[in-house]
Short mmCIF file of C-alpha atoms and ligand atoms in Angstrom, two decimals:
data_model
loop_
_atom_site.label_atom_id
_atom_site.label_comp_id
_atom_site.label_asym_id
_atom_site.label_seq_id
_atom_site.Cartn_x
_atom_site.Cartn_y
_atom_site.Cartn_z
CA MET F 27 -9.36 87.43 12.58
CA SER F 28 -5.84 86.86 10.64
CA GLU F 29 -5.19 88.54 7.10
CA LEU F 30 -7.01 87.28 4.24
CA THR F 31 -3.82 86.29 2.90
CA SER F 32 -2.63 83.07 0.81
CA SER F 33 -0.12 81.80 -1.08
CA THR F 34 1.48 78.58 -2.47
CA PHE F 35 3.50 76.93 -1.02
CA CYS F 36 5.62 73.27 -1.74
CA ASN F 37 7.56 70.27 -0.68
CA TYR F 38 11.20 70.32 0.15
CA ILE F 39 12.58 67.28 -1.68
CA GLY F 40 16.82 66.85 -1.50
CA GLY F 41 17.01 70.28 -0.20
CA ARG F 42 14.37 72.10 -3.15
CA TRP F 43 11.42 73.61 -2.26
CA LEU F 44 10.02 72.52 -5.56
CA PRO F 45 5.70 73.10 -6.35
CA SER F 46 3.70 70.34 -6.68
CA ALA F 47 4.59 68.35 -9.81
CA SER F 48 0.75 67.82 -10.78
CA GLY F 49 -0.02 71.37 -9.89
CA LYS F 50 -2.50 69.61 -8.03
CA THR F 51 -2.70 71.15 -4.63
CA ILE F 52 -4.54 70.93 -1.25
CA GLU F 53 -6.33 74.19 0.57
CA ASN F 54 -5.86 75.25 4.14
CA ARG F 55 -8.39 77.12 5.52
CA ASN F 56 -8.74 78.64 9.15
CA PRO F 57 -11.48 76.38 10.86
CA ALA F 58 -12.28 79.53 13.20
CA HIS F 59 -13.74 80.78 9.71
CA THR F 60 -13.52 79.19 6.88
CA ASP F 61 -13.37 82.13 3.75
CA ASP F 62 -10.13 82.40 5.29
CA LEU F 63 -7.49 80.48 3.26
CA ILE F 64 -4.15 80.36 4.62
CA GLY F 65 -2.33 78.73 1.46
CA ARG F 66 -2.44 76.12 -1.14
CA PHE F 67 0.33 73.01 -0.57
CA PRO F 68 0.83 70.15 -2.55
CA ASP F 69 -1.44 67.43 -3.14
CA SER F 70 1.38 65.15 -4.33
CA SER F 71 1.92 61.92 -6.08
CA ALA F 72 3.69 59.05 -5.86
CA ASP F 73 6.46 59.77 -7.97
CA GLU F 74 7.19 63.05 -5.60
CA ALA F 75 7.31 60.57 -2.11
CA HIS F 76 9.40 58.69 -4.19
CA GLN F 77 11.69 61.38 -4.85
CA ALA F 78 12.00 62.19 -1.01
CA ILE F 79 12.85 58.29 -0.47
CA ASP F 80 15.76 58.98 -3.17
CA ALA F 81 16.90 62.12 -1.36
CA ALA F 82 16.86 60.80 1.52
CA ALA F 83 18.44 57.29 0.59
CA ARG F 84 21.20 59.48 -0.62
CA ALA F 85 21.85 61.50 1.74
CA PHE F 86 21.07 58.92 4.37
CA ASP F 87 25.05 58.18 4.88
CA ALA F 88 26.83 61.52 5.06
CA TRP F 89 24.65 61.85 7.56
CA ARG F 90 25.60 58.83 9.86
CA MET F 91 28.77 59.87 9.08
CA THR F 92 28.84 63.39 10.61
CA PRO F 93 29.37 63.08 14.56
CA ALA F 94 26.81 62.73 16.34
CA PRO F 95 28.21 65.84 18.81
CA LYS F 96 28.23 67.94 15.70
CA ARG F 97 24.67 66.82 14.53
CA ALA F 98 23.71 67.97 18.14
CA GLU F 99 24.94 71.72 17.09
CA ILE F 100 22.32 71.61 14.40
CA LEU F 101 19.97 71.08 16.07
CA PHE F 102 20.82 73.65 18.74
CA ARG F 103 20.26 76.22 16.08
CA ALA F 104 17.26 74.50 14.93
CA ALA F 105 15.71 74.84 18.96
CA GLU F 106 16.94 78.68 19.33
CA LEU F 107 15.56 79.83 15.82
CA LEU F 108 12.24 77.62 16.96
CA VAL F 109 12.77 80.31 20.52
CA ALA F 110 13.00 83.24 18.42
CA ARG F 111 9.86 82.55 16.03
CA LYS F 112 7.84 80.83 18.77
CA GLU F 113 5.05 83.60 18.36
CA PRO F 114 4.41 83.77 14.74
CA PHE F 115 4.75 80.06 14.58
CA ALA F 116 2.20 79.60 17.21
CA ARG F 117 0.03 82.66 15.75
CA ASP F 118 0.26 80.28 12.09
CA MET F 119 -0.93 77.45 14.09
CA THR F 120 -3.75 78.93 15.76
CA ARG F 121 -4.79 79.87 12.27
CA GLU F 122 -4.34 76.68 10.73
CA MET F 123 -6.29 74.26 13.60
CA GLY F 124 -7.90 76.51 16.26
CA LYS F 125 -6.42 75.82 19.83
CA VAL F 126 -6.40 78.71 21.73
CA LEU F 127 -2.89 80.95 21.59
CA ALA F 128 -1.92 79.76 24.92
CA GLU F 129 -2.32 75.85 23.89
CA THR F 130 -0.22 76.67 20.29
CA ARG F 131 2.79 78.61 22.34
CA GLY F 132 2.46 75.68 24.18
CA ASP F 133 2.80 73.28 21.03
CA VAL F 134 6.07 74.78 19.82
CA GLN F 135 7.14 75.32 23.22
CA GLU F 136 7.47 71.74 23.33
CA ALA F 137 8.94 71.25 20.06
CA ILE F 138 11.54 73.60 21.44
CA ASP F 139 12.06 71.31 24.56
CA MET F 140 12.09 68.32 22.59
CA THR F 141 14.72 69.65 20.60
CA TYR F 142 17.05 70.51 23.19
CA PHE F 143 16.37 67.64 25.28
CA LEU F 144 17.25 65.30 22.26
CA ALA F 145 19.77 66.95 20.52
CA ALA F 146 22.02 66.72 23.77
CA GLU F 147 21.44 63.16 23.00
CA GLY F 148 23.89 63.46 20.49
CA ARG F 149 26.54 63.86 23.37
CA ARG F 150 25.29 60.73 25.11
CA GLN F 151 23.12 57.97 23.48
CA TYR F 152 25.03 55.67 25.54
CA GLY F 153 25.76 51.76 25.51
CA GLN F 154 27.24 49.43 27.81
CA THR F 155 30.51 48.23 28.51
CA VAL F 156 30.79 45.27 30.18
CA PRO F 157 33.11 41.94 31.43
CA SER F 158 33.45 39.74 28.94
CA GLU F 159 33.41 36.14 30.20
CA LEU F 160 37.07 35.57 28.41
CA ARG F 161 40.59 37.01 28.86
CA ASP F 162 41.98 39.58 26.46
CA LYS F 163 38.19 40.50 25.07
CA PHE F 164 36.67 43.49 25.39
CA ALA F 165 32.57 43.77 24.98
CA MET F 166 30.68 46.59 24.39
CA SER F 167 27.00 47.92 22.62
CA ILE F 168 26.51 51.00 20.90
CA ARG F 169 23.61 52.60 19.24
CA GLN F 170 23.53 52.69 15.04
CA PRO F 171 20.47 54.66 13.16
CA LEU F 172 18.87 52.39 10.74
CA GLY F 173 18.26 54.59 7.39
CA VAL F 174 15.28 56.48 5.69
CA CYS F 175 12.58 57.15 8.28
CA ALA F 176 9.09 57.90 7.39
CA ILE F 177 7.09 60.65 10.17
CA ILE F 178 3.24 60.21 9.72
CA THR F 179 1.80 62.88 11.79
CA PRO F 180 -1.68 63.88 12.96
CA TRP F 181 -3.07 67.85 13.23
CA ASN F 182 -3.82 67.60 16.45
CA PHE F 183 -0.06 68.83 17.56
CA PRO F 184 1.27 70.12 13.89
CA MET F 185 4.82 70.67 15.80
CA ALA F 186 5.13 68.89 18.65
CA ILE F 187 4.52 65.80 17.54
CA PRO F 188 6.60 66.26 14.36
CA SER F 189 9.53 67.35 16.62
CA TRP F 190 9.43 64.13 18.97
CA LYS F 191 9.96 62.15 16.30
CA MET F 192 12.18 63.92 13.46
CA ILE F 193 14.69 65.40 16.72
CA PRO F 194 15.63 61.77 18.15
CA ALA F 195 15.56 60.17 14.39
CA LEU F 196 18.26 63.27 13.38
CA VAL F 197 20.33 63.13 16.22
CA CYS F 198 20.86 59.19 15.84
CA GLY F 199 21.87 59.76 12.26
CA ASN F 200 18.77 58.72 10.17
CA SER F 201 17.67 60.73 7.24
CA VAL F 202 13.65 61.13 7.45
CA VAL F 203 10.52 62.16 4.92
CA PHE F 204 8.23 63.36 6.58
CA LYS F 205 4.34 63.97 5.71
CA PRO F 206 2.54 65.86 7.58
CA SER F 207 -1.29 66.20 8.25
CA GLU F 208 -3.11 67.71 5.61
CA LEU F 209 -5.06 69.64 7.62
CA THR F 210 -1.97 71.26 9.19
CA PRO F 211 0.55 71.66 6.31
CA LEU F 212 1.78 75.32 7.71
CA SER F 213 3.08 74.32 11.04
CA ALA F 214 4.45 71.17 9.41
CA HIS F 215 6.44 74.31 6.34
CA ASN F 216 7.63 76.53 9.69
CA PHE F 217 9.55 73.49 11.11
CA VAL F 218 11.25 72.17 8.27
CA THR F 219 12.79 75.52 7.49
CA VAL F 220 13.71 76.02 10.72
CA LEU F 221 15.77 73.17 10.10
CA GLU F 222 16.79 73.83 6.61
CA GLU F 223 18.00 77.07 8.09
CA ALA F 224 20.03 75.40 11.24
CA GLY F 225 22.04 73.75 8.21
CA VAL F 226 20.53 70.06 8.11
CA PRO F 227 22.23 69.17 4.74
CA ALA F 228 20.31 68.85 2.20
CA GLY F 229 18.48 65.39 1.75
CA VAL F 230 18.18 64.81 5.45
CA VAL F 231 15.17 65.86 5.85
CA ASN F 232 12.62 66.07 2.55
CA MET F 233 8.88 66.89 3.49
CA VAL F 234 5.95 65.72 0.99
CA THR F 235 2.43 67.09 1.69
CA GLY F 236 -0.45 65.37 0.87
CA GLY F 237 -3.30 62.51 2.16
CA PRO F 238 -3.60 58.95 3.45
CA GLU F 239 -2.03 58.02 -0.74
CA ILE F 240 1.47 59.71 0.39
CA GLY F 241 1.84 57.82 4.00
CA GLU F 242 0.90 54.76 2.26
CA ARG F 243 3.35 54.90 -0.32
CA LEU F 244 5.80 55.76 2.28
CA THR F 245 4.75 52.94 4.31
CA VAL F 246 5.48 50.25 1.87
CA ASP F 247 8.76 51.22 0.10
CA GLU F 248 11.29 48.94 1.19
CA ARG F 249 14.35 51.43 0.96
CA VAL F 250 11.92 52.72 4.18
CA SER F 251 13.59 51.76 7.16
CA VAL F 252 11.29 53.04 10.29
CA VAL F 253 7.62 54.13 10.29
CA SER F 254 6.93 56.45 13.10
CA PHE F 255 2.91 57.10 13.00
CA THR F 256 0.57 58.88 14.94
CA GLY F 257 -2.51 58.88 14.21
CA SER F 258 -6.15 57.10 14.41
CA THR F 259 -5.96 53.12 15.59
CA ALA F 260 -7.90 52.50 12.84
CA VAL F 261 -5.25 53.87 10.24
CA GLY F 262 -2.37 53.04 12.27
CA ARG F 263 -3.31 49.58 11.62
CA LEU F 264 -3.75 49.87 8.26
CA VAL F 265 0.21 51.23 8.82
CA ASN F 266 1.21 47.83 10.24
CA GLN F 267 0.07 46.07 8.16
CA ASN F 268 1.60 47.57 4.94
CA ALA F 269 4.66 47.86 6.55
CA ALA F 270 5.03 43.99 7.46
CA PRO F 271 6.00 42.49 4.32
CA HIS F 272 9.00 44.39 4.44
CA VAL F 273 9.39 43.74 8.19
CA LYS F 274 9.81 47.02 8.94
CA LYS F 275 10.47 48.88 12.23
CA VAL F 276 6.94 50.59 13.09
CA HIS F 277 6.42 52.80 15.87
CA LEU F 278 2.25 53.71 16.74
CA GLU F 279 0.90 56.26 18.72
CA MET F 280 -2.91 55.85 18.64
CA GLY F 281 -6.08 56.80 19.97
CA GLY F 282 -6.98 57.21 23.55
CA LYS F 283 -10.24 57.08 25.99
CA ASN F 284 -8.79 58.55 28.71
CA ALA F 285 -10.27 59.05 32.40
CA ILE F 286 -9.89 61.02 35.57
CA MET F 287 -11.61 59.29 38.82
CA VAL F 288 -13.00 61.57 41.31
CA MET F 289 -12.28 60.17 44.80
CA ASP F 290 -14.87 61.36 47.80
CA ASP F 291 -11.98 62.65 49.48
CA ALA F 292 -10.89 64.33 46.26
CA ALA F 293 -9.73 68.63 46.90
CA LEU F 294 -13.01 68.85 44.70
CA ASP F 295 -12.32 72.41 43.59
CA LEU F 296 -8.94 71.16 42.28
CA ALA F 297 -10.87 68.00 40.71
CA LEU F 298 -13.12 70.06 38.45
CA GLU F 299 -10.04 72.82 37.59
CA GLY F 300 -8.28 69.45 36.23
CA CYS F 301 -11.45 67.98 34.95
CA LEU F 302 -12.07 70.77 32.91
CA TRP F 303 -8.93 71.44 31.26
CA GLY F 304 -8.32 68.07 30.53
CA GLY F 305 -12.15 67.70 29.18
CA PHE F 306 -12.41 70.72 26.60
CA GLY F 307 -8.73 71.54 26.75
CA THR F 308 -7.48 71.67 22.57
CA THR F 309 -11.76 71.31 21.86
CA GLY F 310 -11.15 67.76 23.64
CA GLN F 311 -8.86 66.81 20.40
CA ARG F 312 -6.27 65.52 22.53
CA CYS F 313 -4.83 61.97 22.26
CA THR F 314 -4.94 62.28 26.29
CA ALA F 315 -8.65 64.47 26.11
CA ALA F 316 -10.00 63.23 29.86
CA SER F 317 -13.06 62.44 28.03
CA ARG F 318 -14.28 60.19 30.88
CA VAL F 319 -14.64 60.99 34.08
CA ILE F 320 -15.54 58.69 36.64
CA VAL F 321 -16.41 59.97 39.81
CA HIS F 322 -17.47 58.18 43.67
CA GLU F 323 -20.91 58.39 44.22
CA ARG F 324 -20.69 60.19 47.46
CA VAL F 325 -19.57 63.61 45.63
CA HIS F 326 -20.97 62.90 42.17
CA ASP F 327 -24.00 64.85 42.57
CA ARG F 328 -22.17 67.98 44.01
CA PHE F 329 -19.48 67.65 41.44
CA VAL F 330 -21.48 67.36 38.56
CA ASP F 331 -23.40 70.92 39.32
CA ALA F 332 -20.06 72.45 39.43
CA PHE F 333 -18.98 70.95 36.31
CA VAL F 334 -21.75 71.50 34.19
CA ALA F 335 -22.32 74.56 35.60
CA ARG F 336 -18.55 75.36 34.77
CA ALA F 337 -18.33 73.77 31.08
CA ALA F 338 -21.58 75.83 29.81
CA ALA F 339 -20.12 79.10 30.49
CA LEU F 340 -17.27 77.96 28.83
CA ARG F 341 -16.04 80.87 26.24
CA VAL F 342 -16.39 79.47 22.75
CA GLY F 343 -14.74 81.28 19.90
CA ASP F 344 -11.67 82.25 17.43
CA GLY F 345 -8.54 80.93 19.41
CA LEU F 346 -6.67 84.11 18.22
CA HIS F 347 -9.03 86.05 20.89
CA PRO F 348 -7.53 86.33 23.51
CA THR F 349 -10.64 85.32 25.75
CA THR F 350 -11.63 82.41 23.86
CA GLU F 351 -11.43 78.82 26.26
CA MET F 352 -12.01 76.70 23.76
CA GLY F 353 -12.01 76.90 19.55
CA PRO F 354 -13.52 74.75 16.92
CA SER F 355 -13.34 71.38 15.90
CA ILE F 356 -10.69 70.82 12.79
CA GLY F 357 -12.87 70.59 10.06
CA GLN F 358 -16.58 69.40 8.68
CA LYS F 359 -15.92 65.90 9.14
CA GLN F 360 -14.78 66.27 12.94
CA LEU F 361 -17.72 68.26 13.62
CA GLU F 362 -19.92 65.86 12.12
CA LYS F 363 -18.35 63.13 14.01
CA VAL F 364 -19.11 64.95 17.45
CA MET F 365 -22.25 66.04 16.17
CA SER F 366 -23.24 62.02 15.86
CA TYR F 367 -21.87 60.65 19.18
CA VAL F 368 -23.93 63.67 20.47
CA SER F 369 -27.05 61.91 19.05
CA ILE F 370 -25.80 58.16 20.07
CA GLY F 371 -25.55 59.14 23.51
CA GLN F 372 -29.08 60.39 23.55
CA GLN F 373 -29.84 57.08 21.96
CA GLU F 374 -28.06 55.09 24.83
CA GLY F 375 -30.02 56.70 27.15
CA ALA F 376 -27.31 58.82 28.95
CA THR F 377 -28.50 62.85 30.18
CA LEU F 378 -28.11 65.48 28.19
CA ALA F 379 -26.61 67.67 31.19
CA CYS F 380 -25.34 70.58 28.41
CA GLY F 381 -24.39 71.51 25.18
CA GLY F 382 -24.96 69.04 22.46
CA HIS F 383 -25.48 71.93 19.52
CA ARG F 384 -23.54 73.09 17.13
CA LEU F 385 -22.46 77.12 17.84
CA THR F 386 -23.88 79.14 14.60
CA GLU F 387 -24.32 82.65 15.66
CA GLY F 388 -22.77 85.70 14.86
CA ALA F 389 -18.83 85.22 13.67
CA LEU F 390 -19.08 81.43 15.13
CA ALA F 391 -21.52 81.12 11.93
CA LYS F 392 -18.28 80.44 9.62
CA GLY F 393 -16.28 78.33 11.63
CA PHE F 394 -16.74 74.44 13.23
CA PHE F 395 -17.96 75.40 16.63
CA HIS F 396 -19.70 73.15 19.22
CA GLU F 397 -21.15 73.57 22.45
CA PRO F 398 -19.12 71.77 25.45
CA THR F 399 -20.83 68.96 25.83
CA VAL F 400 -21.39 66.51 29.36
CA PHE F 401 -23.43 63.69 29.27
CA THR F 402 -24.10 61.94 33.26
CA ASP F 403 -26.16 58.87 33.84
CA VAL F 404 -23.41 57.50 31.35
CA LYS F 405 -22.92 53.33 31.88
CA PRO F 406 -19.38 52.29 30.88
CA GLU F 407 -20.82 49.90 28.01
CA MET F 408 -22.50 52.73 26.35
CA ARG F 409 -20.29 53.79 23.14
CA ILE F 410 -19.61 57.32 24.74
CA ALA F 411 -18.00 55.56 27.22
CA ARG F 412 -16.01 53.18 25.34
CA GLU F 413 -15.71 55.26 21.57
CA GLU F 414 -12.77 58.20 21.28
CA ILE F 415 -14.77 61.03 20.30
CA PHE F 416 -12.43 63.63 19.54
CA GLY F 417 -14.33 66.70 20.37
CA PRO F 418 -15.59 69.02 23.14
CA VAL F 419 -17.89 65.72 25.37
CA VAL F 420 -17.34 64.73 28.59
CA SER F 421 -18.85 61.44 29.92
CA ILE F 422 -19.55 61.29 33.64
CA ILE F 423 -19.81 57.71 34.60
CA ASN F 424 -20.91 57.40 39.10
CA VAL F 425 -19.01 54.66 40.56
CA ARG F 426 -19.52 53.18 44.20
CA SER F 427 -15.67 52.44 45.19
CA LEU F 428 -12.21 52.89 44.19
CA ASP F 429 -11.96 49.36 42.97
CA GLU F 430 -15.04 49.83 40.58
CA ALA F 431 -13.82 53.42 39.10
CA ILE F 432 -9.84 51.60 38.07
CA ARG F 433 -12.09 48.44 36.45
CA VAL F 434 -13.77 50.90 34.64
CA THR F 435 -11.35 53.14 33.42
CA ASN F 436 -9.41 49.78 32.51
CA ASP F 437 -12.09 48.22 30.64
CA VAL F 438 -11.88 49.69 27.47
CA ALA F 439 -9.24 49.33 24.27
CA TYR F 440 -7.39 51.79 24.66
CA GLY F 441 -4.39 52.49 27.29
CA LEU F 442 -2.68 55.69 26.93
CA SER F 443 -3.50 58.22 30.17
CA ALA F 444 -5.51 58.18 33.30
CA SER F 445 -5.86 60.06 36.73
CA ILE F 446 -6.89 59.63 39.84
CA TYR F 447 -8.32 62.41 42.60
CA THR F 448 -7.25 61.83 46.01
CA GLN F 449 -6.09 62.67 49.23
CA ASP F 450 -5.32 58.89 50.48
CA ILE F 451 -1.95 57.94 49.52
CA ASN F 452 -2.91 54.38 49.51
CA ARG F 453 -5.30 54.81 46.86
CA ALA F 454 -3.35 56.66 44.90
CA PHE F 455 -0.64 54.20 44.58
CA ARG F 456 -2.70 51.18 44.26
CA ALA F 457 -5.22 53.09 41.46
CA MET F 458 -1.05 53.69 40.12
CA ARG F 459 -0.54 50.46 40.24
CA ASP F 460 -3.54 48.64 38.81
CA VAL F 461 -4.44 51.38 35.99
CA TYR F 462 -2.99 50.01 32.74
CA THR F 463 -1.80 52.33 30.62
CA GLY F 464 1.06 53.97 29.30
CA ILE F 465 0.86 57.54 31.67
CA PHE F 466 -0.72 58.51 35.24
CA TYR F 467 -1.07 61.17 36.54
CA VAL F 468 -2.35 61.82 40.34
CA ASN F 469 -4.34 65.24 41.02
CA ALA F 470 -3.42 66.57 38.13
CA PRO F 471 -5.74 65.96 34.30
CA THR F 472 -4.66 63.30 31.93
CA ILE F 473 -2.53 65.74 29.87
CA GLY F 474 0.58 67.53 30.62
CA ALA F 475 3.39 65.25 29.59
CA GLU F 476 6.73 66.49 30.09
CA VAL F 477 9.31 65.73 26.95
CA HIS F 478 11.64 63.94 29.33
CA LEU F 479 9.45 60.82 30.14
CA PRO F 480 8.65 58.46 27.81
CA PHE F 481 5.45 59.12 26.32
CA GLY F 482 2.52 56.12 24.67
CA GLY F 483 0.23 54.18 25.13
CA THR F 484 -0.73 50.53 25.79
CA LYS F 485 -3.52 48.22 24.36
CA ALA F 486 -4.77 50.06 21.38
CA THR F 487 -2.88 53.12 22.18
CA GLY F 488 0.72 51.75 21.20
CA ASN F 489 2.48 48.78 19.58
CA GLY F 490 4.85 49.01 22.76
CA HIS F 491 7.25 51.51 21.32
CA ARG F 492 7.76 55.33 23.13
CA GLU F 493 8.08 58.81 22.23
CA ALA F 494 10.19 61.29 23.96
CA GLY F 495 12.65 61.15 26.89
CA THR F 496 15.57 58.66 26.05
CA ALA F 497 12.82 55.78 25.05
CA ALA F 498 12.60 57.58 21.90
CA LEU F 499 16.45 56.64 20.89
CA ASP F 500 15.22 52.80 20.83
CA VAL F 501 13.03 53.80 17.96
CA PHE F 502 15.28 55.27 15.93
CA SER F 503 18.23 53.36 16.46
CA ASP F 504 18.88 49.45 16.53
CA TRP F 505 21.31 47.73 19.22
CA LYS F 506 24.61 46.45 17.75
CA SER F 507 26.99 44.59 20.40
CA VAL F 508 30.71 44.51 19.87
CA TYR F 509 33.27 42.37 20.58
CA VAL F 510 36.58 42.86 20.41
CA ASP F 511 38.98 39.94 20.91
CA PHE F 512 42.61 40.72 21.56
CA SER F 513 44.38 38.18 22.47
CA GLY F 514 45.81 36.77 19.41
CA LYS F 515 43.74 33.54 19.34
CA LEU F 516 40.90 31.68 18.80
CA GLN F 517 38.98 31.79 21.63
CA ARG F 518 35.67 30.20 21.93
CA ALA F 519 33.12 31.29 24.11
CA GLN F 520 31.87 29.61 26.89
CA ILE F 521 28.89 28.44 25.00
CA ASP F 522 31.12 26.23 22.93
CA THR F 523 32.99 25.24 25.41
CA VAL F 524 31.46 24.01 28.53
P1 LIG J 618 -5.56 59.71 10.89
O1 LIG J 618 -4.85 58.62 11.52
O2 LIG J 618 -6.56 60.36 10.00
O3 LIG J 618 -4.29 60.68 10.23
C1 LIG J 618 -2.65 60.41 10.57
C2 LIG J 618 -1.82 60.79 9.82
O4 LIG J 618 -1.97 59.68 8.79
C3 LIG J 618 -2.07 61.66 9.06
O5 LIG J 618 -0.98 62.25 8.12
C4 LIG J 618 -2.99 61.20 7.59
O6 LIG J 618 -2.71 61.82 5.94
C5 LIG J 618 -2.13 59.90 7.35
N1 LIG J 618 -2.68 58.39 6.95
C6 LIG J 618 -3.99 58.76 6.44
N2 LIG J 618 -4.10 57.33 5.76
C7 LIG J 618 -3.39 56.71 6.00
C8 LIG J 618 -2.77 55.09 5.34
N3 LIG J 618 -3.77 54.54 4.50
N4 LIG J 618 -1.29 55.37 5.62
C9 LIG J 618 -0.59 55.98 6.07
N5 LIG J 618 -0.72 57.44 6.25
C10 LIG J 618 -1.92 57.75 5.84
O7 LIG J 618 -5.35 60.71 12.50
P2 LIG J 618 -5.78 62.59 12.23
O8 LIG J 618 -7.39 62.72 12.32
O9 LIG J 618 -4.58 63.28 11.68
O10 LIG J 618 -5.60 62.70 14.25
C11 LIG J 618 -5.88 62.39 14.99
C12 LIG J 618 -6.01 60.68 15.74
O11 LIG J 618 -4.38 60.73 16.36
C13 LIG J 618 -6.53 60.34 17.15
O12 LIG J 618 -6.69 59.26 17.24
C14 LIG J 618 -5.97 60.51 18.40
O13 LIG J 618 -5.89 60.02 19.66
C15 LIG J 618 -4.41 60.10 17.70
N6 LIG J 618 -3.56 60.78 18.51
C16 LIG J 618 -2.72 60.13 18.97
C17 LIG J 618 -1.55 60.64 19.81
C18 LIG J 618 -0.81 59.56 20.62
O14 LIG J 618 0.59 60.11 20.83
N7 LIG J 618 -0.90 58.43 20.82
C19 LIG J 618 -1.09 61.80 19.26
C20 LIG J 618 -2.15 62.69 19.44
C21 LIG J 618 -3.16 62.61 18.11
#
């Protein structure tokens, strides 16, 4: 267990670390040991959110005018600092949100990869140069920054997700006000210290910690041009509504109900490993978690027996212990949600094949631990097969064919990630074409995206934008088409002459 020390942290506004103006703070506690108080973070007021927006608005112009390759050099330094601090940052993250150390190292690594990848866009951000329809006229398109970006993030990837948003925002020349999840402010603090030390000028990045009210303040303020939000679909809808009156650019990455399809010709051992990792990695608290496993009837029983045995044997505990395979839920509320869905599944008539209980023995008593849980005999219309649980609960659905598997996969409100296990290339390509999600895998689970391809989902998962890849630049810049007429006379475009 980590040391039982704690301290009081600050907001970062206009290049200064400022304590909570009201003195009110939020306690950050370890979900594996609730008596481990990690620190107290400002429970900020609307006024502090305003100050942060002021600072970002003031800093915008100088940052916009800093050549993009120079902005990139600062961000490359940030990536190097992240590399140097990967291990302590990962340990802080496991302590504050519970996922096992191998995964929190991966979270920091994702921030490193994203920072290197998108910082390099400082020397690209390619536009188009095209022939004009007129003589002596030049035509091109360039990207321009938008201004102040509000970055509102969840707790499950506390450094990776902020990096997915802040690095493209910064490389495009925007300034930022960052409101991290109130459950993971330490990783947010660590990320911002790195940006500060790398040389991001005062006011270009600001961080205000606090709850939903702070997110809402940022969303409604007319000086904010972009709101980039990752979180639940219910809150994303509110963000969209609140941002609408000022016609802001709103980027939403929301919930998921992802499925792995296991066909009768699948390499079953491989599928088994993939379903365990996809279903129980990060305690099922991933937007891309494989909370549904859709299995062909010919291999259903064989697969279920092996899957249930392996799930029940997963070692649950403190993520800092090297042998732990699955950590706790993030908090009491999330644990209660998991437990309530276990009851819902039973009431709906699904079979509880393993798990189903909170774990309270020995050292686990002080944390939010729950058994890895598998439901079988799940019907696609059941709530446990349709609603995001965000916990260690996997629903297994028995199907007769690939067509039925695709139908069931698509028949939910969300559209983030899906996958198929099959050895048949024709089936793989049909599924790849016909499943309507933003991400699709063949012979791999629903998790494991790489930073240089677009990330995001369809339907209730997203509103058409993508993060990661160069697609992220489209969220944080606007296109400007530029025409330069060097003929010395008025030339009317074709639209006005034919
Ligand atoms: P959440 O929606 O409760 O909170 C997300 C953030 O929004 C937090 O910082 C929160 O303080 C803030 N917030 C809350 N109310 C707000 C309001 N009215 N206005 C503005 N901001 C507000 O989500 P969470 O519990 O932190 O995260 C879990 C959810 O995030 C899951 O649904 C998961 O699927 C989703 N998620 C999606 C992706 C993706 O890329 N699609 C990635 C990770 C997590």
